[in-house]
Coordinates of C-alpha atoms and ligand atoms in Angstrom, one line a residue:
M14 CA 69.7 65.5 -67.6
S15 CA 66.0 64.6 -67.2
T16 CA 65.2 61.1 -67.7
T17 CA 62.7 60.1 -70.3
A18 CA 60.8 57.0 -71.1
G19 CA 63.0 56.3 -74.0
S20 CA 66.2 57.0 -71.6
K21 CA 64.7 54.6 -69.3
V22 CA 64.6 51.9 -71.6
F23 CA 67.7 52.2 -72.8
E24 CA 68.7 52.0 -69.0
Y25 CA 67.1 48.5 -68.8
I26 CA 68.2 47.5 -71.9
E27 CA 72.1 48.2 -71.2
K28 CA 71.4 46.3 -68.0
L29 CA 69.9 43.2 -69.7
A30 CA 72.7 43.2 -72.3
A31 CA 75.4 43.0 -69.8
I32 CA 74.0 39.5 -69.0
S33 CA 75.7 36.8 -71.1
E34 CA 77.3 34.0 -71.3
D35 CA 79.8 35.1 -73.9
D36 CA 82.4 37.7 -73.2
G37 CA 82.1 40.8 -75.1
K38 CA 78.9 39.4 -77.2
L39 CA 75.1 38.7 -75.9
T40 CA 74.2 35.1 -75.9
R41 CA 71.4 34.4 -73.4
V42 CA 69.8 30.7 -73.6
S43 CA 66.8 29.7 -71.9
L44 CA 67.1 28.0 -68.6
S45 CA 70.4 29.0 -68.5
E46 CA 72.3 31.0 -65.4
Q47 CA 72.3 34.0 -67.5
H48 CA 68.5 33.5 -67.8
R49 CA 68.0 33.1 -64.4
Q50 CA 69.8 36.8 -63.7
A51 CA 67.7 38.2 -66.4
N52 CA 64.3 37.0 -64.8
Q53 CA 65.6 38.3 -61.4
L54 CA 66.4 42.0 -63.0
V55 CA 63.0 41.8 -64.9
A56 CA 61.4 41.0 -61.7
G57 CA 63.2 43.7 -59.4
L58 CA 62.1 46.3 -62.3
M59 CA 58.5 45.1 -62.3
R60 CA 58.2 45.3 -58.4
D61 CA 59.8 48.7 -58.5
A62 CA 56.6 49.5 -60.7
G63 CA 54.2 48.4 -58.5
M64 CA 53.7 44.6 -59.9
L65 CA 53.0 41.5 -58.5
V66 CA 55.2 39.0 -59.9
H67 CA 56.2 35.2 -60.1
T68 CA 57.8 32.8 -62.1
D69 CA 55.9 30.2 -63.7
A70 CA 56.4 26.6 -64.3
I71 CA 58.3 26.6 -67.5
G72 CA 60.5 29.8 -66.5
N73 CA 58.6 32.5 -68.0
I74 CA 58.8 35.6 -65.7
V75 CA 55.5 37.6 -65.0
G76 CA 54.3 40.6 -63.4
R77 CA 50.9 41.8 -62.9
L78 CA 49.1 44.8 -61.8
E79 CA 45.4 44.7 -61.0
G80 CA 42.6 46.2 -62.3
Q81 CA 40.1 48.8 -60.6
S82 CA 37.3 46.5 -61.6
D83 CA 38.1 43.9 -63.7
S84 CA 40.1 40.7 -63.0
R85 CA 41.1 40.3 -67.0
A86 CA 44.3 41.3 -68.0
L87 CA 45.6 43.0 -71.1
L88 CA 48.7 40.8 -71.6
L89 CA 52.1 42.5 -72.8
G90 CA 55.4 41.3 -73.0
S91 CA 57.9 39.1 -75.0
H92 CA 61.2 37.2 -74.9
L93 CA 64.3 37.3 -72.7
D94 CA 66.3 34.6 -74.3
T95 CA 68.4 35.5 -77.5
V96 CA 70.3 34.2 -80.6
R97 CA 74.0 34.1 -80.7
D98 CA 76.1 37.1 -80.4
A99 CA 72.6 38.8 -80.5
G100 CA 71.2 42.2 -80.5
R101 CA 70.1 43.5 -77.3
F102 CA 66.8 44.8 -78.3
D103 CA 65.1 41.6 -80.4
G104 CA 62.8 40.7 -77.3
M105 CA 64.0 42.5 -74.5
L106 CA 62.1 46.2 -75.6
G107 CA 58.8 44.0 -75.6
V108 CA 59.5 43.4 -72.0
V109 CA 61.1 46.9 -70.7
A110 CA 58.8 49.2 -72.6
P111 CA 55.7 48.0 -71.1
I112 CA 57.5 48.0 -67.6
V113 CA 58.4 51.8 -68.4
C114 CA 54.7 52.4 -69.0
I115 CA 53.3 51.0 -66.2
E116 CA 56.2 53.3 -64.1
Q117 CA 54.7 56.3 -66.0
L118 CA 51.0 55.1 -65.2
Q119 CA 52.2 54.7 -61.7
K120 CA 53.7 58.3 -61.5
N121 CA 50.8 59.9 -62.6
G122 CA 48.2 58.3 -60.5
V123 CA 46.2 56.7 -63.3
K124 CA 44.2 53.2 -62.2
L125 CA 43.3 51.0 -65.2
P126 CA 39.7 49.5 -64.8
F127 CA 41.5 46.3 -66.3
A128 CA 44.6 44.5 -65.1
V129 CA 48.0 44.5 -66.9
E130 CA 50.3 41.4 -67.2
I131 CA 54.0 41.8 -68.3
V132 CA 55.4 38.5 -69.3
G133 CA 59.3 38.1 -70.3
F134 CA 59.0 34.5 -72.1
C135 CA 61.7 31.9 -71.4
D136 CA 62.3 30.7 -75.0
E137 CA 61.2 32.1 -78.2
E138 CA 64.3 32.0 -80.1
G139 CA 64.8 27.7 -79.9
V140 CA 68.9 28.3 -79.8
R141 CA 69.0 25.9 -76.8
F142 CA 66.3 23.2 -77.9
P143 CA 65.2 22.1 -81.4
S144 CA 61.5 23.6 -80.6
T145 CA 61.0 27.3 -80.0
L146 CA 58.0 29.4 -78.5
L147 CA 58.3 27.3 -75.4
G148 CA 57.1 30.0 -72.8
S149 CA 54.2 31.1 -74.7
R150 CA 53.1 27.9 -75.8
A151 CA 53.2 27.0 -72.2
I152 CA 50.9 29.7 -71.2
A153 CA 48.5 29.0 -74.6
G154 CA 48.5 25.3 -73.0
T155 CA 49.6 24.1 -76.7
L156 CA 53.3 23.0 -75.5
D157 CA 53.4 19.1 -76.5
P158 CA 54.8 17.1 -73.3
A159 CA 57.5 15.4 -75.6
V160 CA 59.5 18.6 -76.1
L161 CA 60.4 17.6 -72.5
N162 CA 62.4 15.0 -73.8
E163 CA 64.3 17.2 -76.3
C164 CA 68.2 17.6 -75.4
D165 CA 70.4 20.6 -76.2
A166 CA 73.7 20.3 -77.5
N167 CA 75.3 19.0 -74.3
N168 CA 72.7 16.3 -74.2
I169 CA 70.7 17.9 -71.2
S170 CA 67.0 17.4 -71.7
L171 CA 64.7 20.5 -71.4
A172 CA 63.4 18.4 -68.1
D173 CA 66.2 18.2 -66.7
A174 CA 67.6 22.0 -67.4
L175 CA 63.6 22.9 -66.1
Q176 CA 64.9 21.0 -62.9
A177 CA 68.4 22.5 -62.8
F178 CA 66.1 26.0 -63.0
G179 CA 64.2 25.4 -60.1
Q180 CA 61.1 24.1 -62.0
D181 CA 59.5 20.5 -61.4
P182 CA 58.9 19.5 -65.0
A183 CA 56.3 17.4 -64.1
K184 CA 54.2 20.7 -63.5
V185 CA 54.8 22.4 -66.7
S186 CA 51.2 22.4 -67.6
S187 CA 50.5 24.5 -64.8
A188 CA 52.1 27.4 -66.8
S189 CA 48.8 27.2 -69.0
R190 CA 46.6 30.2 -69.0
S191 CA 42.4 30.4 -69.9
A192 CA 41.8 32.6 -72.4
D193 CA 38.9 34.2 -69.9
E194 CA 41.9 35.8 -68.1
F195 CA 42.8 37.8 -71.0
L196 CA 41.5 40.7 -73.2
G197 CA 44.4 40.0 -75.5
F198 CA 48.2 40.0 -76.3
V199 CA 50.2 43.0 -77.2
E200 CA 53.5 42.2 -78.1
V201 CA 56.3 45.3 -78.9
H202 CA 58.9 44.3 -80.9
I203 CA 61.5 45.5 -83.2
E204 CA 60.9 45.5 -87.1
Q205 CA 63.9 43.5 -87.7
G206 CA 63.7 44.7 -91.2
P207 CA 64.0 48.0 -93.1
V208 CA 60.4 49.2 -94.3
L209 CA 59.7 51.7 -91.1
E210 CA 63.2 53.4 -91.8
R211 CA 62.4 53.9 -95.4
E212 CA 58.9 54.8 -94.5
G213 CA 60.3 57.4 -92.1
L214 CA 58.3 56.4 -89.4
P215 CA 58.9 55.1 -85.5
V216 CA 56.4 52.9 -85.1
G217 CA 54.1 50.3 -87.3
L218 CA 51.3 48.0 -86.9
V219 CA 51.9 44.2 -87.7
S220 CA 49.3 42.8 -90.2
A221 CA 50.4 39.0 -89.9
I222 CA 53.2 37.0 -89.0
S223 CA 54.9 34.3 -91.0
G224 CA 54.5 30.7 -90.5
A225 CA 57.7 28.8 -90.2
G226 CA 59.0 25.1 -90.0
R227 CA 62.5 24.0 -88.9
Y228 CA 63.8 21.1 -89.6
S229 CA 67.1 18.8 -89.0
I230 CA 68.5 17.1 -92.2
T231 CA 71.2 14.5 -91.9
V232 CA 73.1 13.2 -94.7
D233 CA 74.8 9.7 -94.3
G234 CA 77.9 8.8 -97.0
V235 CA 81.2 7.0 -96.3
A236 CA 83.8 8.4 -94.3
G237 CA 87.1 7.5 -95.9
H238 CA 90.7 8.1 -96.4
A239 CA 91.3 11.6 -98.1
G240 CA 94.3 10.6 -100.2
T241 CA 93.0 7.0 -101.2
V242 CA 89.7 7.3 -102.5
P243 CA 89.5 8.0 -105.9
M244 CA 86.7 10.8 -106.7
H245 CA 84.6 8.5 -108.2
L246 CA 84.3 6.1 -105.7
R247 CA 83.4 8.3 -102.7
S248 CA 80.1 8.9 -100.7
D249 CA 81.2 12.4 -99.6
A250 CA 78.4 13.4 -97.2
L251 CA 79.4 16.9 -97.1
V252 CA 79.3 17.5 -101.2
A253 CA 76.1 15.8 -101.1
A254 CA 74.6 18.3 -98.4
S255 CA 76.4 21.3 -100.2
E256 CA 73.9 20.1 -103.2
C257 CA 71.3 20.0 -101.2
I258 CA 71.8 23.6 -100.0
V259 CA 71.8 25.0 -103.3
E260 CA 69.0 23.2 -104.4
I261 CA 67.4 24.6 -101.6
E262 CA 68.4 28.1 -102.6
R263 CA 67.4 27.7 -105.6
I264 CA 63.7 26.7 -105.1
C265 CA 63.2 29.6 -102.4
Q266 CA 64.3 31.9 -104.6
A267 CA 62.1 30.7 -107.7
L268 CA 58.9 30.5 -105.7
P269 CA 57.4 34.1 -104.5
D270 CA 57.3 34.8 -100.8
V271 CA 59.4 31.9 -99.6
V272 CA 62.7 32.4 -97.6
G273 CA 64.9 29.2 -96.4
T274 CA 68.0 29.1 -94.4
V275 CA 70.9 26.9 -93.5
G276 CA 72.3 28.7 -90.3
V277 CA 73.9 25.4 -89.0
I278 CA 75.9 22.5 -90.5
D279 CA 78.3 19.7 -88.8
A280 CA 80.3 17.4 -90.6
R281 CA 81.7 14.5 -89.1
P282 CA 84.3 13.0 -88.1
G283 CA 85.3 16.6 -88.9
A284 CA 89.2 15.7 -89.8
G285 CA 90.8 17.7 -92.6
N286 CA 92.0 14.5 -94.4
V287 CA 89.1 12.1 -93.7
I288 CA 86.2 12.2 -96.2
P289 CA 82.7 13.3 -94.2
G290 CA 80.9 10.5 -93.7
Q291 CA 78.1 12.2 -92.1
V292 CA 76.5 15.9 -92.0
E293 CA 73.8 17.2 -90.1
F294 CA 72.2 21.0 -90.9
S295 CA 69.3 22.8 -90.2
L296 CA 66.7 24.3 -92.4
D297 CA 64.3 27.2 -91.4
L298 CA 61.8 27.8 -94.0
R299 CA 58.9 30.3 -93.6
S300 CA 56.4 31.9 -95.8
S301 CA 53.2 34.2 -94.9
R302 CA 50.8 31.6 -96.8
D303 CA 51.1 28.2 -95.4
S304 CA 50.2 26.7 -98.6
T305 CA 53.3 28.4 -100.1
R306 CA 55.4 26.9 -97.4
D307 CA 54.2 23.5 -98.1
Q308 CA 55.2 23.5 -101.6
A309 CA 58.4 24.5 -100.9
Q310 CA 59.0 21.8 -98.6
Q311 CA 57.5 19.6 -101.0
Q312 CA 59.9 20.6 -104.0
I313 CA 62.8 20.5 -101.5
Y314 CA 62.0 16.8 -100.3
N315 CA 61.9 16.0 -104.2
A316 CA 65.2 17.8 -104.8
I317 CA 67.1 16.2 -101.7
D318 CA 65.8 12.4 -102.9
S319 CA 67.5 13.1 -106.3
V320 CA 70.5 14.2 -104.8
A321 CA 70.8 11.2 -102.6
A322 CA 70.2 8.7 -105.2
K323 CA 72.6 10.6 -107.5
R324 CA 75.6 10.4 -104.8
K325 CA 74.7 7.2 -102.9
V326 CA 74.0 8.6 -100.0
A327 CA 71.0 8.2 -97.2
I328 CA 69.4 11.5 -96.6
N329 CA 66.8 11.7 -93.5
C330 CA 64.7 15.3 -93.3
Q331 CA 63.3 15.5 -90.0
Q332 CA 60.7 18.6 -89.3
T333 CA 61.4 19.5 -85.3
Y334 CA 58.6 22.5 -85.6
E335 CA 56.6 24.2 -87.0
A336 CA 54.2 27.1 -86.6
N337 CA 51.4 28.5 -89.1
S338 CA 50.9 32.1 -90.2
V339 CA 49.1 34.1 -87.9
T340 CA 46.9 37.1 -88.9
C341 CA 47.1 39.8 -86.3
D342 CA 43.4 40.5 -84.4
Q343 CA 41.5 43.1 -86.3
W344 CA 40.0 45.0 -82.9
L345 CA 42.7 45.0 -81.0
S346 CA 45.1 46.1 -83.7
G347 CA 42.6 48.9 -84.2
Q348 CA 43.3 50.2 -81.1
I349 CA 46.7 50.1 -81.2
G350 CA 46.3 52.1 -84.7
Q351 CA 44.0 54.6 -82.9
A352 CA 46.8 55.1 -80.3
I353 CA 49.6 55.5 -82.6
S354 CA 47.6 58.1 -84.6
A355 CA 46.9 59.8 -81.3
C356 CA 50.4 60.2 -80.6
G357 CA 50.7 61.9 -83.8
H358 CA 52.3 59.5 -86.2
R359 CA 51.0 57.8 -89.6
L360 CA 49.8 54.6 -89.4
H361 CA 51.6 52.0 -91.6
S362 CA 50.9 48.2 -91.6
L363 CA 53.1 45.4 -92.2
P364 CA 53.5 41.8 -91.9
S365 CA 56.3 40.0 -89.8
G366 CA 58.8 38.0 -91.6
A367 CA 60.1 37.1 -88.0
G368 CA 58.3 34.6 -85.9
H369 CA 57.4 35.8 -82.5
D370 CA 55.7 35.0 -79.4
A371 CA 52.5 36.4 -80.2
M372 CA 52.0 33.2 -82.9
A373 CA 51.8 31.1 -80.1
L374 CA 49.5 33.3 -77.8
A375 CA 47.1 33.6 -80.5
E376 CA 45.8 30.1 -79.8
L377 CA 44.4 31.3 -76.5
T378 CA 43.7 34.9 -77.3
N379 CA 43.7 38.0 -79.4
V380 CA 47.0 39.3 -80.4
A381 CA 48.3 42.2 -82.2
M382 CA 51.8 43.5 -82.4
L383 CA 53.5 47.3 -82.2
F384 CA 56.5 47.3 -84.5
V385 CA 59.6 50.1 -83.8
R386 CA 61.8 50.7 -86.3
C387 CA 65.2 49.7 -86.3
A388 CA 68.4 51.1 -87.9
G389 CA 69.1 49.4 -91.2
G390 CA 66.5 46.5 -90.4
I391 CA 69.5 44.7 -89.1
S392 CA 68.6 42.3 -86.2
H393 CA 70.0 38.9 -84.9
N394 CA 73.2 40.9 -85.1
P395 CA 75.4 42.8 -82.5
E396 CA 74.6 46.0 -84.8
E397 CA 71.0 46.0 -84.2
S398 CA 69.9 49.2 -83.1
I399 CA 66.7 51.7 -82.2
T400 CA 66.8 54.9 -81.1
E401 CA 66.0 56.6 -77.5
E402 CA 62.9 58.9 -79.4
D403 CA 61.8 55.8 -81.2
A404 CA 61.6 53.6 -77.3
E405 CA 59.9 56.8 -76.3
V406 CA 57.4 56.4 -79.3
A407 CA 56.5 53.0 -78.2
V408 CA 56.0 53.7 -74.4
Q409 CA 53.9 56.6 -75.4
V410 CA 51.8 54.5 -77.9
L411 CA 51.5 51.9 -74.9
Y412 CA 50.5 54.7 -72.6
Q413 CA 47.9 56.1 -75.1
L414 CA 46.5 51.9 -75.7
L415 CA 46.2 51.2 -71.7
T416 CA 44.8 54.7 -70.9
Q417 CA 42.0 54.7 -74.3
F418 CA 41.7 51.0 -74.1
E419 CA 37.7 50.3 -75.2
Y420 CA 36.4 46.8 -74.3
D421 CA 33.5 45.2 -73.4
A422 CA 33.5 45.4 -69.8
A423 CA 30.1 43.4 -69.2
S424 CA 31.2 40.2 -71.1
Ligands
LIG25 O1 63.4 33.5 -86.1 C1 62.7 34.2 -85.7 O2 62.1 34.8 -86.6 C2 62.8 34.8 -84.4 O3 63.6 35.8 -84.3 N1 62.9 33.7 -83.4
LIG26 MN1 64.8 36.9 -82.9
LIG27 MN1 62.0 38.1 -81.2

């Protein structure tokens, strides 16, 4: 059977999907042994495609193909870390599709005037550490050094994790790149939503990326004996947290274009016959409009204050991360749009509710995104899937973009 670009993409995706810390599920967090193995696999694919490869100071894997006449690079790529029990395309598609495209260019003897770099970012999901977009923010030069002190669930700091990964945490800032090195950043990513499938389209153009805030909310009540403390004398941290969570849902349902998610909750001491004395839960708050997200945040804080007073508990809300919404660059998006049309597909532009490394890179260079249809819009779920045909279209659009790329060579 002849290999197509789509089948090559799937071949590489399957190899990456086999590298996981969980048997039978795909979980690969940043700076782990599994991340190291994934970087090594991707480095081999990049080298086989004729690229020079290095690992930067934050653990991103970076491949580069020199241009014939211009040292500036069009940057491509996405993330190699995953959520827990993840799908195999979220992130990885945006690293593998560009590599297959470079393979095709090399096979066809096409020499581009400008350089191409492909990056596999080390941490976009923010599963291991409280912050996220670590790899892309390091490249953009916007990473706050304070994140080096953030710890994972095993109390390992980012600095120690970098050390164990073979990187010197004192040199993280050397991962930052300068704007004049790049022509722009294009990220290929699954849509993670149902729109392209409903439109009957294999690919789409991203107009904007929603901003997001992440919070850690701690409720302090009074632990007690489940059998001896009357209901009216309790300061039950878990019931108070539950009321806060229902309030968060009510507020986000009432506001336009806001989504709020509590994905993690930890009740302590965690015994069935003990009234929970302390609860910590996460909040992920998003909107394509930063002002609306701010409005939701304020309403949530007010609601939490009311619950605290009513239930005689102390509640602390700590924002651990924020990324403002990003509008994709018109010029770069226009070139992707031309490539989509040239490949014979109707152009459809849509916003991204999910966050992406492109949000961080927008601080450094022009960014644009190509979405690929995914079945049922399912993502952050092992059922996440795309077709080989759509993967083929993504590579074709990238090929068209690179070979027809128009830019001001003089500047
Ligand atoms: O959470 C997100 O939007 C992304 O998948 N990290
Ligand atoms: Mn994701
Ligand atoms: Mn992603």
